Coordinates of C-alpha atoms and ligand atoms in Angstrom, one line a residue:
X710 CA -68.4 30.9 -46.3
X711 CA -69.3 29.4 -50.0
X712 CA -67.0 27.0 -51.1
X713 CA -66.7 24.9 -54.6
X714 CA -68.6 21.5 -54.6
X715 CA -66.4 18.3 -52.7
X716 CA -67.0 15.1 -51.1
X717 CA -69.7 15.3 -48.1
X718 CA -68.5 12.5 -46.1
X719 CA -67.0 12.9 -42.7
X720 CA -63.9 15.2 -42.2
X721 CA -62.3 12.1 -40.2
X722 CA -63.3 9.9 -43.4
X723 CA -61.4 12.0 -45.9
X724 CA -58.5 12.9 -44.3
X725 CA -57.9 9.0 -44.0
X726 CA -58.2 9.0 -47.8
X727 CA -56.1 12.1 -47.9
X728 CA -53.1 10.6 -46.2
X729 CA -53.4 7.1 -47.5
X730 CA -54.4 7.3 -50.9
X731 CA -53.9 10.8 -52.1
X732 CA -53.9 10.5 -56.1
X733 CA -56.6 8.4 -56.8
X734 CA -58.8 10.5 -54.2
X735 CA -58.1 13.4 -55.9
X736 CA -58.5 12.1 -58.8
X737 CA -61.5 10.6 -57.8
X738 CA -63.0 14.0 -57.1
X739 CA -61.7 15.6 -60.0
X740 CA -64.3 13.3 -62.2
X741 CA -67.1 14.0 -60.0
X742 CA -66.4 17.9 -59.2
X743 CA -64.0 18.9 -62.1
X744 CA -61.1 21.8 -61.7
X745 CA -61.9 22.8 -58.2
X746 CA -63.4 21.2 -55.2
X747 CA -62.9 21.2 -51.9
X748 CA -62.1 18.5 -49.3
X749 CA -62.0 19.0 -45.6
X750 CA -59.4 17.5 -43.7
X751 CA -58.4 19.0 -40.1
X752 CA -59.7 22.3 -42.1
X753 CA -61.6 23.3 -45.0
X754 CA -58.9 23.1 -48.1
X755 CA -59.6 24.0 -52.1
X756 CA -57.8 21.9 -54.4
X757 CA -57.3 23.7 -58.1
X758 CA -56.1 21.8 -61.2
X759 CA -57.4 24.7 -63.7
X760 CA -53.9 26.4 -65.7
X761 CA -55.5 29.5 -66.0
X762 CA -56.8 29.5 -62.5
X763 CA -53.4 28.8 -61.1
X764 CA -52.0 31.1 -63.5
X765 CA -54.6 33.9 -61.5
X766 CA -53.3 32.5 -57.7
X767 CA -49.8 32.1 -58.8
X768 CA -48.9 35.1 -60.2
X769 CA -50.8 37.4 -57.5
X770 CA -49.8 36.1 -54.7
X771 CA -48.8 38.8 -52.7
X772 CA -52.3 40.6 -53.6
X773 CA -55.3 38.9 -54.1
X774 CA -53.8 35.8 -52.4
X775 CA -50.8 35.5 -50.0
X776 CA -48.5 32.7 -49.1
X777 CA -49.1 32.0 -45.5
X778 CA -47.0 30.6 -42.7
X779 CA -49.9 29.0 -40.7
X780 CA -50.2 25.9 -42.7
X781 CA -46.7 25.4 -42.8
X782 CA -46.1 24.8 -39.3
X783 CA -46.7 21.3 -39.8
X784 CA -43.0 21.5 -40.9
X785 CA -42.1 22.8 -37.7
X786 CA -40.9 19.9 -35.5
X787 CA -38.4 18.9 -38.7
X788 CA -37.7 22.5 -39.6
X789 CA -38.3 24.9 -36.7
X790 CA -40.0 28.5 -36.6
X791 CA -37.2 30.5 -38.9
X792 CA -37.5 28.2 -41.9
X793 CA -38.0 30.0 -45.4
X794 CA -40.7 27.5 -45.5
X795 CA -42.4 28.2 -42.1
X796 CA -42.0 32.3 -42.6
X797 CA -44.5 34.5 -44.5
X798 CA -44.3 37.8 -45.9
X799 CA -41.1 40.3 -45.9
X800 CA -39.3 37.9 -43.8
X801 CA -40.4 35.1 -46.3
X802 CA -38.9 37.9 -48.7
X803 CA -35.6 38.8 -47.1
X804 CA -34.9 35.0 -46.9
X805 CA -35.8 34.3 -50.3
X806 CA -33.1 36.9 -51.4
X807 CA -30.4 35.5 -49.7
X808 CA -30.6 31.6 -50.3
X809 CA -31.5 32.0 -54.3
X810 CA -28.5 33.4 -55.6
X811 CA -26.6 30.3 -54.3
X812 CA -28.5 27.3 -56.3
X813 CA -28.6 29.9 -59.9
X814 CA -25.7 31.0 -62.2
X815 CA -22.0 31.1 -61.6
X816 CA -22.5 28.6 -58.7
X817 CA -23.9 26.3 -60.6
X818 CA -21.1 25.6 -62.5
X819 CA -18.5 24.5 -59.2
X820 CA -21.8 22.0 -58.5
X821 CA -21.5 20.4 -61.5
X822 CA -18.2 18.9 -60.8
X823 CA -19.3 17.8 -57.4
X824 CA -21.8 16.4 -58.5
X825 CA -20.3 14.1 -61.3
X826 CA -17.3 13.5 -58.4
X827 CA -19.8 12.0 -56.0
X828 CA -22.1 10.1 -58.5
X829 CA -18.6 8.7 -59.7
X830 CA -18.0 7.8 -55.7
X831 CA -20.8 6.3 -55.0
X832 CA -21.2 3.7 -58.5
X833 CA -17.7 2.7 -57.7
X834 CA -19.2 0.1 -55.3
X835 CA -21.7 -1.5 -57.5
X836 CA -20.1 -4.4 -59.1
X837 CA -20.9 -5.6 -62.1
X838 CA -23.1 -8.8 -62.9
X839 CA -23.8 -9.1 -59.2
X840 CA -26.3 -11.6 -58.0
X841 CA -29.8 -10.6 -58.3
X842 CA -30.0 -11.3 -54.7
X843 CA -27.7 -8.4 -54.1
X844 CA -29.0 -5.7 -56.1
X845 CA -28.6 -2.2 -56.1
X846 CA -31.3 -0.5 -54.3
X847 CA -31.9 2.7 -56.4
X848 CA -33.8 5.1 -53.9
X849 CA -31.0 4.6 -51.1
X850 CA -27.8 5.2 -53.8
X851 CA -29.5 8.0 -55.2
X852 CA -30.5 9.5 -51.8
X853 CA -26.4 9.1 -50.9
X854 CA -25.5 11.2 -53.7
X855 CA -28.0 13.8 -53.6
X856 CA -27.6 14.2 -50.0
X857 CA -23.8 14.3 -49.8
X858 CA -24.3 17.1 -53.1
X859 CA -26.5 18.9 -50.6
X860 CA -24.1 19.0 -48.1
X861 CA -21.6 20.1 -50.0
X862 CA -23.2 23.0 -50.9
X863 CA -24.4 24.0 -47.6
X864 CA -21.3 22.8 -45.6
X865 CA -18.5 22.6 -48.1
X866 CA -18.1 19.3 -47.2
X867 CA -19.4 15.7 -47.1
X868 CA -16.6 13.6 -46.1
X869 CA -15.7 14.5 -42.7
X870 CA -16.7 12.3 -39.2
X871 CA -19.3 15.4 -38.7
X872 CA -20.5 15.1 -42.1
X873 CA -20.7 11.1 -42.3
X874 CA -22.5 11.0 -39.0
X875 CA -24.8 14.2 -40.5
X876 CA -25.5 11.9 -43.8
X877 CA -26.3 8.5 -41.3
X878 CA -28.5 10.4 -38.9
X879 CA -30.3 12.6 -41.5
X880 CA -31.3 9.5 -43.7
X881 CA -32.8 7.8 -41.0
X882 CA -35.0 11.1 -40.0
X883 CA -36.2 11.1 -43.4
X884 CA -37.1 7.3 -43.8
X885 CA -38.7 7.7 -40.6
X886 CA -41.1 9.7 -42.1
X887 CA -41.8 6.9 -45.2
X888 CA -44.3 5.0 -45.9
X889 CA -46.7 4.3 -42.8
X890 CA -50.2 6.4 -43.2
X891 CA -49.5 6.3 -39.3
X892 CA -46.9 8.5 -39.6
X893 CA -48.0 10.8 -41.8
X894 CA -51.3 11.6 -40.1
X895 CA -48.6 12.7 -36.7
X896 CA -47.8 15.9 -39.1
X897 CA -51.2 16.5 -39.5
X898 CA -52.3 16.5 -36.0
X899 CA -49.7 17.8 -33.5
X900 CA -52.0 17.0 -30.5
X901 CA -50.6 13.0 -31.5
X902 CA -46.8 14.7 -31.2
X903 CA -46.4 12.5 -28.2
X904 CA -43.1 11.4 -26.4
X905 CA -43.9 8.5 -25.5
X906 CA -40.3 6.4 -25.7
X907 CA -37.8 5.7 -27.7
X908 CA -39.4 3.0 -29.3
X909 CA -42.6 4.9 -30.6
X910 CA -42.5 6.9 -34.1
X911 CA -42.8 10.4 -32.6
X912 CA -40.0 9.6 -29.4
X913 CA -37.3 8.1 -32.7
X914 CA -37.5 11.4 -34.3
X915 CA -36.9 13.4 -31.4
X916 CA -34.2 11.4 -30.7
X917 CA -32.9 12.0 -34.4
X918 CA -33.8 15.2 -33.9
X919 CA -31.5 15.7 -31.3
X920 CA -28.5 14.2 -32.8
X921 CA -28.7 16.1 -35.9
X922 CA -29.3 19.3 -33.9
X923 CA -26.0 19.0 -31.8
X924 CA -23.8 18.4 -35.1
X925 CA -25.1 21.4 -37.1
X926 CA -24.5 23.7 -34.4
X927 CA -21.5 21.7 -33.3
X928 CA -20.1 22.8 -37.3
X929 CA -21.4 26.4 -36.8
X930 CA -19.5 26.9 -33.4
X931 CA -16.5 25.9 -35.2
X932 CA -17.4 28.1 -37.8
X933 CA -17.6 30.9 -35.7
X934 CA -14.2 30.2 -33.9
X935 CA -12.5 29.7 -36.9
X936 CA -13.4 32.0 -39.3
X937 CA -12.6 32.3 -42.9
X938 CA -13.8 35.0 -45.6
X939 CA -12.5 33.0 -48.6
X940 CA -15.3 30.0 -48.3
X941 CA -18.1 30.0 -50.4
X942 CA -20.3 27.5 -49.4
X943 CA -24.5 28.6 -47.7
X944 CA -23.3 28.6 -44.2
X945 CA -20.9 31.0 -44.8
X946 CA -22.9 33.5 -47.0
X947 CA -25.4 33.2 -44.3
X948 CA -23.3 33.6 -41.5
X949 CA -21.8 36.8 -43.3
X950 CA -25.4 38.2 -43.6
X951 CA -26.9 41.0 -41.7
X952 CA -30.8 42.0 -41.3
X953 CA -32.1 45.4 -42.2
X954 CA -30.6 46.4 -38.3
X955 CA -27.3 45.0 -39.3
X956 CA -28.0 41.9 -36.6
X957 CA -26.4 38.6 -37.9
X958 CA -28.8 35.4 -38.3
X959 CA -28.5 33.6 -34.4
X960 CA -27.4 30.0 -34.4
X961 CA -31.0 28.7 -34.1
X962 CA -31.9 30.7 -37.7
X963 CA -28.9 29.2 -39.0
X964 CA -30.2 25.7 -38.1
X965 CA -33.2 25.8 -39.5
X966 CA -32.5 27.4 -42.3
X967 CA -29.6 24.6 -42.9
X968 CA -32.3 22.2 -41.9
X969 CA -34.3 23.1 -44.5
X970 CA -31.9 23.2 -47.7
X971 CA -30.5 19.7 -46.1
X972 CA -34.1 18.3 -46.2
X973 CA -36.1 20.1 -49.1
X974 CA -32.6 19.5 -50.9
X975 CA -32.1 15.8 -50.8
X976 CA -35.3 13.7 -50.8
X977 CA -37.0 14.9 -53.8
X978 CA -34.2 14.9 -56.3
X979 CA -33.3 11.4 -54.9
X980 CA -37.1 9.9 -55.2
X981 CA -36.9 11.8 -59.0
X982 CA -34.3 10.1 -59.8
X983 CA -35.2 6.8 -58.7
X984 CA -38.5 7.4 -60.8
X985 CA -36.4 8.5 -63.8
X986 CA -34.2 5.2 -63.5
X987 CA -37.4 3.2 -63.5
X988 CA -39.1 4.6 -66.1
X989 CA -35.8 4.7 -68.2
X990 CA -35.0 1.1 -67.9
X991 CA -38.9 -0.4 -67.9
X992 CA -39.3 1.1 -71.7
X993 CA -36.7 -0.2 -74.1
X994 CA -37.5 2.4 -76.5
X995 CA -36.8 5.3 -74.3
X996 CA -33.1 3.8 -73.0
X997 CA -32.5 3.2 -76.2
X998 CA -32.9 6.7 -77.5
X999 CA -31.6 8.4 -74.1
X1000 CA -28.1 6.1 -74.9
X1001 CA -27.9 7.4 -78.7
X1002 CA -28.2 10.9 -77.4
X1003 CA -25.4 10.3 -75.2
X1004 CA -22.7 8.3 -77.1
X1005 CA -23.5 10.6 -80.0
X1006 CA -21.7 13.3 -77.6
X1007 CA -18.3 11.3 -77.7
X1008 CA -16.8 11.9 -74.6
X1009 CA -17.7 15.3 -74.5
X1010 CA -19.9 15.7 -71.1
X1011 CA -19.6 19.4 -70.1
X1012 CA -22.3 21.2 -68.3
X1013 CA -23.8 23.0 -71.3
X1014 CA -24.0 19.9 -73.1
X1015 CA -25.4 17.7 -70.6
X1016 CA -28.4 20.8 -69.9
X1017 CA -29.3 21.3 -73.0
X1018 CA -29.4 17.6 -74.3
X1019 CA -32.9 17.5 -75.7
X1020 CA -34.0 14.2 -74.7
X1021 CA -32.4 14.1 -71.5
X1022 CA -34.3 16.9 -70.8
X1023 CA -37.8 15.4 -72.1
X1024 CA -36.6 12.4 -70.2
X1025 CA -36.9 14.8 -66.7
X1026 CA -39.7 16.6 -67.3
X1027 CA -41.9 13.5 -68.2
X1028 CA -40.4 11.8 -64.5
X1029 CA -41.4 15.0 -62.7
X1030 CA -44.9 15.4 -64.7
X1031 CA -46.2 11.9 -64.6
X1032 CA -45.8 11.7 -60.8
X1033 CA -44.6 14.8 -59.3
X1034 CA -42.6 14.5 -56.2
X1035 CA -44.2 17.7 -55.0
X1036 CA -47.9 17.3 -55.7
X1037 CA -49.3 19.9 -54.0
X1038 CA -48.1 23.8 -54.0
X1039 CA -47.5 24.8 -50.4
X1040 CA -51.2 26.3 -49.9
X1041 CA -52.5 30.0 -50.4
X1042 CA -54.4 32.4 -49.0
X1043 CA -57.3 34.6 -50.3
X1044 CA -56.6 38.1 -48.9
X1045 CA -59.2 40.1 -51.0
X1046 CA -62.7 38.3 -52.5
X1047 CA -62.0 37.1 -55.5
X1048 CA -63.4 34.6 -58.5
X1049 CA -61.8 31.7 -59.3
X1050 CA -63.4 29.5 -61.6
X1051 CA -66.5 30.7 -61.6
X1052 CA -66.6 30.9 -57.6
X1053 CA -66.7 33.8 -55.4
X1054 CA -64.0 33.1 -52.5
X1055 CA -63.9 35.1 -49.3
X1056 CA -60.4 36.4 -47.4
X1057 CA -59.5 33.3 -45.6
X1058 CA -60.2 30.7 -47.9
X1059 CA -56.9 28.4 -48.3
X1060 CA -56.1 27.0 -51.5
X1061 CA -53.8 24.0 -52.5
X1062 CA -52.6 24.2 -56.6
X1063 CA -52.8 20.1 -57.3
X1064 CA -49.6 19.9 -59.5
X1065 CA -50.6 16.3 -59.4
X1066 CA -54.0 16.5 -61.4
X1067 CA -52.8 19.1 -63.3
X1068 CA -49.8 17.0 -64.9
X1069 CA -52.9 14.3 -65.4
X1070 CA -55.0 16.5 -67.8
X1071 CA -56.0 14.7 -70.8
X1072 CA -56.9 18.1 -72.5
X1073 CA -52.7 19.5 -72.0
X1074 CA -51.4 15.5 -71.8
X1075 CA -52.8 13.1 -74.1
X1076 CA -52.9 9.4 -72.8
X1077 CA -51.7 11.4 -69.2
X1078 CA -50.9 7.8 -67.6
X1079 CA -48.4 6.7 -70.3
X1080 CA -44.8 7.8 -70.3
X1081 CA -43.8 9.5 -72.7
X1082 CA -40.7 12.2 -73.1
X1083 CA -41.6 13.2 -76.7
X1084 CA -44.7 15.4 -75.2
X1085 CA -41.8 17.7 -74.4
X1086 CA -40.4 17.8 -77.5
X1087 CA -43.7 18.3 -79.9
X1088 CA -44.9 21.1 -77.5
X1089 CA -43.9 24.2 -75.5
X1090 CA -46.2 23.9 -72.0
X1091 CA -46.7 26.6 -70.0
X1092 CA -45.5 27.1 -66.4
X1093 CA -49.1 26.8 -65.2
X1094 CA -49.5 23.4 -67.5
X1095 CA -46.2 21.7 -66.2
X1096 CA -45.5 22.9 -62.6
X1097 CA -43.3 20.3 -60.9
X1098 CA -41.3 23.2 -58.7
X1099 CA -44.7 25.0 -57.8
X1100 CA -44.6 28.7 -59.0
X1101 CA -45.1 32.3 -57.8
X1102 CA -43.5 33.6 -54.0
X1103 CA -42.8 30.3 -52.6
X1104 CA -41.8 28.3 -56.2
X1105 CA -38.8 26.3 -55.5
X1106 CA -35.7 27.6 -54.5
X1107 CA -33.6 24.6 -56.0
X1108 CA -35.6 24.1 -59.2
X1109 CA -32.2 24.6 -61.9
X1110 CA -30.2 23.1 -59.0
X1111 CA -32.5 19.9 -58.6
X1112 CA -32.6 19.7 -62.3
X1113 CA -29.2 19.9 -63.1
X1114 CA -28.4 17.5 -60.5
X1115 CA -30.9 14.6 -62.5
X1116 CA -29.1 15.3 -65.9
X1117 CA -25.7 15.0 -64.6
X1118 CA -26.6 11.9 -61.9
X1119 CA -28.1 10.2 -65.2
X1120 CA -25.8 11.0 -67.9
X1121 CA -22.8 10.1 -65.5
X1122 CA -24.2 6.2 -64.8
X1123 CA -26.0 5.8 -68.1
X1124 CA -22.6 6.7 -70.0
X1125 CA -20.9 4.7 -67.7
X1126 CA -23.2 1.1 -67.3
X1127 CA -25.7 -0.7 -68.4
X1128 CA -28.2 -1.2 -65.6
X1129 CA -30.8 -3.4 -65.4
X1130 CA -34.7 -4.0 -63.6
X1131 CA -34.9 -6.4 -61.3
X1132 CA -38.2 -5.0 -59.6
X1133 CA -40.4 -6.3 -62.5
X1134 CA -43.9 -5.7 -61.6
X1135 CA -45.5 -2.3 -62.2
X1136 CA -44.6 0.2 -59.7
X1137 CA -47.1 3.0 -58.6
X1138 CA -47.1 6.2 -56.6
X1139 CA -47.8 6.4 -52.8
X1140 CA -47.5 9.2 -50.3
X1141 CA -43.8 8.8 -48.6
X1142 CA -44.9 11.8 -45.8
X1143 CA -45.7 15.0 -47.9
X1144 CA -44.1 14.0 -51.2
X1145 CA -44.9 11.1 -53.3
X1146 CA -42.1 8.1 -54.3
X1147 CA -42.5 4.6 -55.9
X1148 CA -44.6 1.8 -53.4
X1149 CA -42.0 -0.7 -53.8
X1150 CA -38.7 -0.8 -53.6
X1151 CA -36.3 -0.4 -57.2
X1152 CA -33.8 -2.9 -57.6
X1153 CA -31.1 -2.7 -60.0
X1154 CA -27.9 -5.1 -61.0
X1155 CA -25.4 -3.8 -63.2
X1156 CA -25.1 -6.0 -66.8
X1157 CA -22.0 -4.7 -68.0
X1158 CA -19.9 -1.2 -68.3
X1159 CA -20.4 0.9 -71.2
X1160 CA -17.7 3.5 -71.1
X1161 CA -14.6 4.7 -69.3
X1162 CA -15.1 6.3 -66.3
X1163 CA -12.1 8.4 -66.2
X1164 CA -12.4 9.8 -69.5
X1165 CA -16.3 10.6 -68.3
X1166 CA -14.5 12.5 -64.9
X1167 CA -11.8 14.3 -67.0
X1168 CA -14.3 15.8 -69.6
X1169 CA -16.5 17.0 -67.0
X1170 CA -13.9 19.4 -65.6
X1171 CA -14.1 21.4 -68.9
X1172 CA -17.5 22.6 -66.9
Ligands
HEM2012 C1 -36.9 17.3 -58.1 C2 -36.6 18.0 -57.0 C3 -37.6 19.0 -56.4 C4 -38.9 19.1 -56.5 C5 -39.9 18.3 -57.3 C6 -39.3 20.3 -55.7 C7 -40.6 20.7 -55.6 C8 -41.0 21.8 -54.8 C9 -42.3 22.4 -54.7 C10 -43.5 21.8 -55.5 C11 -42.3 23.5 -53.9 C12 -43.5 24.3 -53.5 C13 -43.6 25.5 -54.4 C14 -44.9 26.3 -54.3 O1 -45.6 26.2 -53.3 O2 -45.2 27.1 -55.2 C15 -40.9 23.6 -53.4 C16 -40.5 24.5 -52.5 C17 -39.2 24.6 -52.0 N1 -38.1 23.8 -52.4 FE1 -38.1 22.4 -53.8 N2 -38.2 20.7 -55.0 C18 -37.1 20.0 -55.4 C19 -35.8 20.2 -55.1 C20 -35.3 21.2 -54.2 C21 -33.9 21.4 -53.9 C22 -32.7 20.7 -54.5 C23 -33.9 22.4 -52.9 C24 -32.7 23.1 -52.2 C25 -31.6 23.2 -52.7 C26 -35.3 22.8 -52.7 C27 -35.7 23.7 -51.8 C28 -37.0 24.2 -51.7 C29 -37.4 25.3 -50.8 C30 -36.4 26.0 -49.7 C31 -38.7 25.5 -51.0 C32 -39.6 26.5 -50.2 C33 -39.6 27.9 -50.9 C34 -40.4 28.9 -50.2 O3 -41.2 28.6 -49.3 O4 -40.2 30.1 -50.5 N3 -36.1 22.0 -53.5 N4 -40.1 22.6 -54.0

């Protein structure tokens, strides 16, 4: 099989690269080999950066190309066999059609308020002026609120000794999977998927594993016992669905899928977040203009407002495009032979769309390493330009939800405080498991108070 120009060294040598320093190696190869190249890691992989190219994958994806399961079962230990993630064709479909409708329109509305509730919860702890020695961590506050949103939405509830436990337990899982290149490399070789103890990486997360296990289906056996056709949270719609032979999803389908919308739900909108706090507060000129855009509102914070505030917006879009949580697409398939920037690829040839390199372009992003949220407001790009939620069959379910989510988070504390840096030096991506975060820790103390929070709490129930 011909494949597009990439690094000859040893498969062993990039996949180190690969999972320790995934940006600049990419990027690395994107000077040398330009919009696709491929790398081998445990397999041959082609990595595309080209918008017109990942226009072609992206929007035939169920013809010339197809979104496979195989490569996905690297989330299988976290996310089990039934996942929307580790599924493929009309099952991929069928569960597509059942979990989108709950993160789009009318729902979205009853979120908001939760949302604003438990970003309100959460900041009533920071004190103001506090020592610089006891700062606010950003990453772990933000990863409270998005995962108690989460859980709301899947559970209808995130206060409860079940969910508190839930929230503990699942937090630790995910940190687990952080910041060692050790631990990253176990997801890409299952052979290392040893339990060996409690105290090794592999033997914790089982352990987690475990715990987290027994309380979802512990909350769908009292579910089941306890019926009741008026709740409108995911675990009911799914409960209430039935497969083409009118079978209802088994308890292990339910976990899983729960699983998923728990874990795909949480950490990214939390790391995006903590991104958007840095780069918010690290330029003067862009807090500056974020804060007129919001006191110019009065206290007038409803949903429609808070979505369509232009800056806010730019503000988001610039987080998610300078270092995209997500920088890969989950990978594709070539079913049929087809050309792809000027190469002939055979059936079988898997493909990766590098949201990362493509959100570095010079040629769509002028000065691509700079921040800067007025991009979005001088130009239109297109969804194969700026791609943070992926595109095509598998583009993310909880792209409005996750965005709506950031605007409201932000406009909520930035209305409310005036926050400050403490982490001063320059902070820079790094590979936290399969998505990217910051590679040092953001601290925040709180200077002062800005507004009235219960004004802020009251408006936002005009939503
Ligand atoms: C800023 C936050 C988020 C980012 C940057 C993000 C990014 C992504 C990306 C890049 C993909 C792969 C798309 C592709 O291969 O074309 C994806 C898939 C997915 N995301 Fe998100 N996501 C975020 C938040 C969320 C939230 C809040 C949820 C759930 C409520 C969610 C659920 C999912 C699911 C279930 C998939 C798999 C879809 C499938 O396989 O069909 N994500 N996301």
């Amino acid at each position: 099989m011909t494949l597009p120009n990439g690094p000859q060294t040893p498969a062993v040598v990039q996949m180190l690269q690969w999972v320790a320093t995934p940006m600049s190696f990419m990027e690395d190869c994107a000077k040398r080999y330009g919009d696709i190249f491929s790398l081998q890691l445990n397999m041959p992989l082609v990595l595309v950066s080209n918008p017109q190219a990942l226009q072609q994958i992206l929007t035939s994806d169920t013809k010339e190309f197809a979104a496979p399961s195989d490569l996905n079962s690297m989330f299988e230990p976290m996310l089990g066999k039934n996942s929307v993630i580790t599924v493929s064709g009309e099952i991929h479909k069928r569960q597509r059609q059942l979990l989108t409708p709950p993160f789009h329109g009318e729902r979205m509305h009853n979120y908001a308020q939760t949302i604003s509730n438990i970003t309100q919860e959460v900041i009533q702890s920071w004190q103001v002026n506090q020592s610089i020695n006891q700062p606010v961590c950003i990453r772990s506050a933000m990863q409270s609120i998005t995962l108690r949103v989460i859980m709301q939405a899947v559970f209808g509830l995130y206060n409860g000794a079940r969910a508190v436990e839930l929230e503990r337990v699942l937090s630790l899982m995910m940190d687990a999977g952080g910041n060692s290149p050790l631990r990253t490399l176990l997801l890409y070789y299952p052979v290392l998927q040893r339990d060996l103890g409690k105290l090794t990486p592999w033997g914790t997360f089982l352990r987690r594993r475990e715990i987290v296990d027994k309380l979802i289906y512990a909350e769908i056996a009292e579910r089941r016992e306890n019926a009741n056709p008026s709740r409108t949270d995911i675990l009911s719609l799914l409960m209430a669905a039935r497969d083409v032979n009118g079978e209802p999803m088994s308890d292990v389908e339910l976990r899983d899928e729960l699983l998923t919308l728990l874990t795909a739900g949480h950490e990214t909108t939390a790391t995006a977040l903590t991104w958007a706090f840095y780069w918010i507060h690290k330029i003067p000129n862009v807090r500056e203009k974020l804060i007129a855009e919001l006191d110019s509102l009065g206290d007038e914070l409803d949903l429609n407002t808070i979505n369509k505030l232009p800056y806010l917006g730019a503000v988001c879009n610039e987080t998610l495009r300078i270092y995209p949580v997500g920088m890969l697409t989950f990978p594709r398939e070539v079913k049929e032979p087809v050309n792809l920037c000027g190469y002939d690829l055979e059936p079988g040839t898997y493909i990766l769309g590098s949201i990362y390199l493509t959100h570095q372009r010079e040629d769509i992003y002028p000065e691509p390493k700079q921040f800067k949220p007025e991009r979005f407001l001088q130009r239109q790009f297109s969804p194969y330009e700026f791609l943070p939620f992926g595109g095509g069959v598998r583009r993310c379910i909880g792209n409005a939800f996750a965005m709506l989510e950031m605007k409201i988070v932000l406009a909520t504390i930035m209305k409310q405080l005036e926050l400050e840096l403490v982490t001063t030096k320059d902070v820079r991506p790094r590979r936290r498991g399969l998505v990217t975060g910051p590679n040092q820790i953001i601290n925040m103390v709180v200077k002062g108070l800005r507004g009235s929070t219960e004004v802020l709490t009251k408006s936002v129930t005009n939503v």
